[in-house]
GROMACS .gro file of C-alpha atoms in nm:
model
  196
    1MET     CA    1  30.774  -4.883  28.986
    2GLY     CA    2  30.847  -4.511  28.976
    3GLU     CA    3  30.656  -4.228  28.821
    4GLY     CA    4  30.695  -4.221  28.443
    5MET     CA    5  30.777  -4.589  28.398
    6THR     CA    6  30.489  -4.720  28.195
    7SER     CA    7  30.609  -5.002  27.965
    8LEU     CA    8  30.475  -5.354  27.991
    9PRO     CA    9  30.687  -5.664  27.938
   10PRO     CA   10  30.674  -5.812  27.584
   11GLY     CA   11  30.357  -6.012  27.537
   12PHE     CA   12  30.188  -5.863  27.838
   13HIS     CA   13  29.837  -5.737  27.778
   14PHE     CA   14  29.675  -5.518  28.044
   15TYR     CA   15  29.295  -5.554  28.008
   16PRO     CA   16  29.153  -5.553  28.360
   17SER     CA   17  28.787  -5.556  28.445
   18ASP     CA   18  28.646  -5.294  28.695
   19GLU     CA   19  28.647  -5.560  28.956
   20ASP     CA   20  29.014  -5.644  28.885
   21LEU     CA   21  29.110  -5.281  28.925
   22VAL     CA   22  28.940  -5.253  29.265
   23ILE     CA   23  29.036  -5.595  29.413
   24HIS     CA   24  29.381  -5.665  29.266
   25PHE     CA   25  29.521  -5.316  29.238
   26LEU     CA   26  29.347  -5.045  29.438
   27HIS     CA   27  29.284  -5.276  29.743
   28ARG     CA   28  29.653  -5.382  29.750
   29LYS     CA   29  29.768  -5.021  29.711
   30VAL     CA   30  29.553  -4.898  30.000
   31SER     CA   31  29.653  -5.197  30.215
   32THR     CA   32  30.020  -5.140  30.136
   33LEU     CA   33  30.039  -5.501  30.011
   34PRO     CA   34  30.270  -5.588  29.719
   35CYS     CA   35  30.114  -5.590  29.375
   36TYR     CA   36  30.240  -5.817  29.101
   37PRO     CA   37  30.298  -5.700  28.840
   38ASP     CA   38  30.358  -5.355  28.988
   39VAL     CA   39  30.285  -5.157  28.667
   40ILE     CA   40  30.045  -4.880  28.769
   41PRO     CA   41  30.231  -4.563  28.868
   42ASN     CA   42  30.131  -4.275  29.101
   43VAL     CA   43  30.050  -3.951  28.911
   44GLN     CA   44  29.945  -3.622  29.062
   45LEU     CA   45  29.624  -3.565  28.858
   46HIS     CA   46  29.616  -3.189  28.903
   47ARG     CA   47  29.952  -3.152  28.718
   48TYR     CA   48  29.842  -3.299  28.386
   49ASP     CA   49  29.576  -3.254  28.125
   50PRO     CA   50  29.455  -3.587  27.986
   51TRP     CA   51  29.660  -3.558  27.662
   52ASP     CA   52  29.971  -3.513  27.868
   53LEU     CA   53  29.946  -3.845  28.047
   54ASN     CA   54  30.156  -4.031  27.780
   55GLY     CA   55  30.481  -4.133  27.958
   56LYS     CA   56  30.339  -4.052  28.301
   57ALA     CA   57  30.066  -4.317  28.342
   58LEU     CA   58  30.052  -4.684  28.238
   59GLN     CA   59  29.936  -4.690  27.876
   60ALA     CA   60  29.751  -5.008  27.775
   61ALA     CA   61  29.591  -5.003  27.429
   62ASP     CA   62  29.408  -4.666  27.418
   63LYS     CA   63  29.374  -4.619  27.792
   64PHE     CA   64  29.587  -4.465  28.069
   65TYR     CA   65  29.598  -4.609  28.423
   66PHE     CA   66  29.736  -4.451  28.740
   67PHE     CA   67  29.686  -4.410  29.111
   68THR     CA   68  29.629  -4.062  29.256
   69ARG     CA   69  29.530  -3.901  29.577
   70MET     CA   70  29.167  -3.806  29.588
   71SER     CA   71  29.099  -3.437  29.627
   72GLN     CA   72  28.793  -3.211  29.613
   73SER     CA   73  28.938  -3.021  29.314
   74ARG     CA   74  28.999  -3.211  28.993
   75GLY     CA   75  29.143  -2.911  28.818
   76THR     CA   76  29.436  -2.938  28.579
   77PRO     CA   77  29.650  -2.672  28.406
   78ASN     CA   78  29.397  -2.614  28.122
   79GLY     CA   79  29.069  -2.748  28.258
   80HIS     CA   80  28.884  -2.969  28.503
   81TRP     CA   81  28.715  -3.305  28.543
   82SER     CA   82  28.344  -3.297  28.610
   83GLN     CA   83  28.136  -3.595  28.726
   84VAL     CA   84  27.848  -3.720  28.512
   85GLY     CA   85  27.582  -3.954  28.631
   86SER     CA   86  27.582  -4.136  28.963
   87ASP     CA   87  27.835  -4.378  29.109
   88GLU     CA   88  27.837  -4.739  28.990
   89LEU     CA   89  27.888  -5.010  29.258
   90ILE     CA   90  28.163  -5.270  29.195
   91THR     CA   91  28.088  -5.609  29.346
   92ASN     CA   92  28.300  -5.918  29.429
   93GLY     CA   93  28.133  -6.242  29.526
   94GLY     CA   94  27.802  -6.065  29.585
   95ARG     CA   95  27.961  -5.808  29.816
   96ASP     CA   96  27.998  -5.439  29.729
   97VAL     CA   97  28.372  -5.357  29.742
   98GLY     CA   98  28.415  -5.042  29.545
   99SER     CA   99  28.254  -4.770  29.331
  100LYS     CA  100  28.325  -4.615  28.990
  101LYS     CA  101  28.270  -4.246  28.915
  102THR     CA  102  28.256  -4.132  28.554
  103LEU     CA  103  28.400  -3.786  28.476
  104VAL     CA  104  28.428  -3.580  28.162
  105PHE     CA  105  28.713  -3.331  28.093
  106TYR     CA  106  28.622  -2.966  28.024
  107ILE     CA  107  28.866  -2.711  27.898
  108ARG     CA  108  28.863  -2.358  28.046
  109ASP     CA  109  28.832  -2.091  27.772
  110SER     CA  110  28.775  -1.750  27.931
  111GLN     CA  111  28.430  -1.782  28.086
  112GLU     CA  112  28.320  -2.072  27.876
  113ARG     CA  113  28.347  -2.447  27.950
  114ILE     CA  114  28.424  -2.664  27.647
  115LYS     CA  115  28.342  -3.031  27.680
  116THR     CA  116  28.598  -3.273  27.537
  117ASN     CA  117  28.582  -3.644  27.452
  118TRP     CA  118  28.809  -3.733  27.735
  119ILE     CA  119  28.654  -3.966  27.993
  120MET     CA  120  28.791  -4.073  28.332
  121HIS     CA  121  28.673  -4.364  28.543
  122GLU     CA  122  28.772  -4.305  28.901
  123PHE     CA  123  28.765  -4.621  29.120
  124HIS     CA  124  28.718  -4.597  29.498
  125LEU     CA  125  28.715  -4.860  29.771
  126LEU     CA  126  28.414  -4.861  29.995
  127ASP     CA  127  28.478  -4.773  30.363
  128GLY     CA  128  28.620  -5.080  30.537
  129SER     CA  129  28.634  -5.301  30.227
  130TYR     CA  130  29.011  -5.327  30.237
  131SER     CA  131  29.014  -5.490  30.579
  132ASN     CA  132  28.800  -5.798  30.486
  133SER     CA  133  29.024  -5.993  30.245
  134SER     CA  134  29.318  -6.224  30.285
  135GLY     CA  135  29.670  -6.120  30.344
  136GLY     CA  136  29.680  -6.035  30.714
  137SER     CA  137  29.461  -5.917  30.988
  138ALA     CA  138  29.269  -5.592  30.973
  139ASN     CA  139  29.475  -5.462  31.268
  140SER     CA  140  29.810  -5.507  31.090
  141LYS     CA  141  29.669  -5.329  30.783
  142GLN     CA  142  29.535  -5.054  30.993
  143LYS     CA  143  29.885  -4.996  31.137
  144LYS     CA  144  30.035  -4.973  30.794
  145CYS     CA  145  29.749  -4.757  30.664
  146HIS     CA  146  29.696  -4.545  30.982
  147SER     CA  147  29.319  -4.502  30.931
  148THR     CA  148  29.032  -4.583  30.696
  149LYS     CA  149  29.005  -4.212  30.606
  150GLU     CA  150  29.376  -4.198  30.512
  151CYS     CA  151  29.357  -4.521  30.306
  152ASN     CA  152  29.058  -4.414  30.108
  153LYS     CA  153  29.238  -4.105  29.981
  154TRP     CA  154  29.385  -4.330  29.708
  155VAL     CA  155  29.191  -4.379  29.386
  156LEU     CA  156  29.272  -4.561  29.069
  157CYS     CA  157  29.199  -4.380  28.743
  158ARG     CA  158  29.143  -4.504  28.387
  159VAL     CA  159  29.144  -4.220  28.132
  160PHE     CA  160  29.065  -4.249  27.762
  161ASP     CA  161  28.950  -4.049  27.467
  162SER     CA  162  28.597  -4.162  27.381
  163ASN     CA  163  28.673  -4.116  27.019
  164GLY     CA  164  28.948  -4.379  27.060
  165ASP     CA  165  29.226  -4.134  26.971
  166SER     CA  166  29.416  -4.094  27.300
  167GLN     CA  167  29.747  -4.086  27.111
  168SER     CA  168  29.687  -3.748  26.952
  169SER     CA  169  29.684  -3.412  27.125
  170PHE     CA  170  29.352  -3.242  27.179
  171HIS     CA  171  29.505  -2.930  27.027
  172ASP     CA  172  29.574  -3.120  26.696
  173SER     CA  173  29.230  -3.103  26.557
  174THR     CA  174  29.313  -3.108  26.183
  175GLU     CA  175  29.116  -3.359  25.972
  176LEU     CA  176  29.308  -3.646  25.820
  177SER     CA  177  29.251  -3.752  25.460
  178CYS     CA  178  29.197  -4.122  25.380
  179LEU     CA  179  29.549  -4.141  25.236
  180ASP     CA  180  29.691  -3.990  25.560
  181GLU     CA  181  29.508  -4.254  25.762
  182VAL     CA  182  29.653  -4.531  25.538
  183PHE     CA  183  30.007  -4.401  25.586
  184LEU     CA  184  29.956  -4.371  25.960
  185SER     CA  185  29.839  -4.734  25.980
  186LEU     CA  186  30.151  -4.840  25.786
  187ASP     CA  187  30.363  -4.658  26.043
  188ASP     CA  188  30.214  -4.878  26.315
  189LEU     CA  189  30.350  -5.183  26.123
  190ASP     CA  190  30.704  -5.037  26.148
  191GLU     CA  191  30.687  -5.067  26.524
  192VAL     CA  192  30.664  -5.446  26.502
  193SER     CA  193  31.009  -5.604  26.474
  194LEU     CA  194  31.049  -5.964  26.388
  195PRO     CA  195  31.358  -6.170  26.483
  196ASN     CA  196  31.621  -6.216  26.212
   0.00000   0.00000   0.00000
């Protein structure tokens, strides 16, 4: 699936657990194994602010999912992602297989940092965890991946607005009246089409 293709087949709901994201998606990406369904695109994180991910990343419910190359700088055109708290371990069958970092998006405004409601969970494989599962020997995967260091440059990201409003732009901060909210909810019904 190429960059920018984000639609799911009709009836398909993408609601993966943290473990699913590490084992079934990130592990397969790093190991260069096929992933079915292949729905998570590659996105260059530094090119997009979180409100610009629509149409670039897989959108499922109110969350965006994408693979990106890990880098020291998590800067974007208008801000940067900053880690909060410590890493959380992801386990599978009692074995640690990955970790999850939680980051918050800050907007740059002159010398001031403005915290937003945008959250990113960044999933990482633990060193060597990709070589211990089925699908071929560790040596064949090493050949495809070149080295553990190269493989672990891939991360899987889940981005969402903690207010639950990832559809709207951060810059559109006008308050909605109760009547506006009713009309907007009716617009959602128009998107559902029933067979004739």
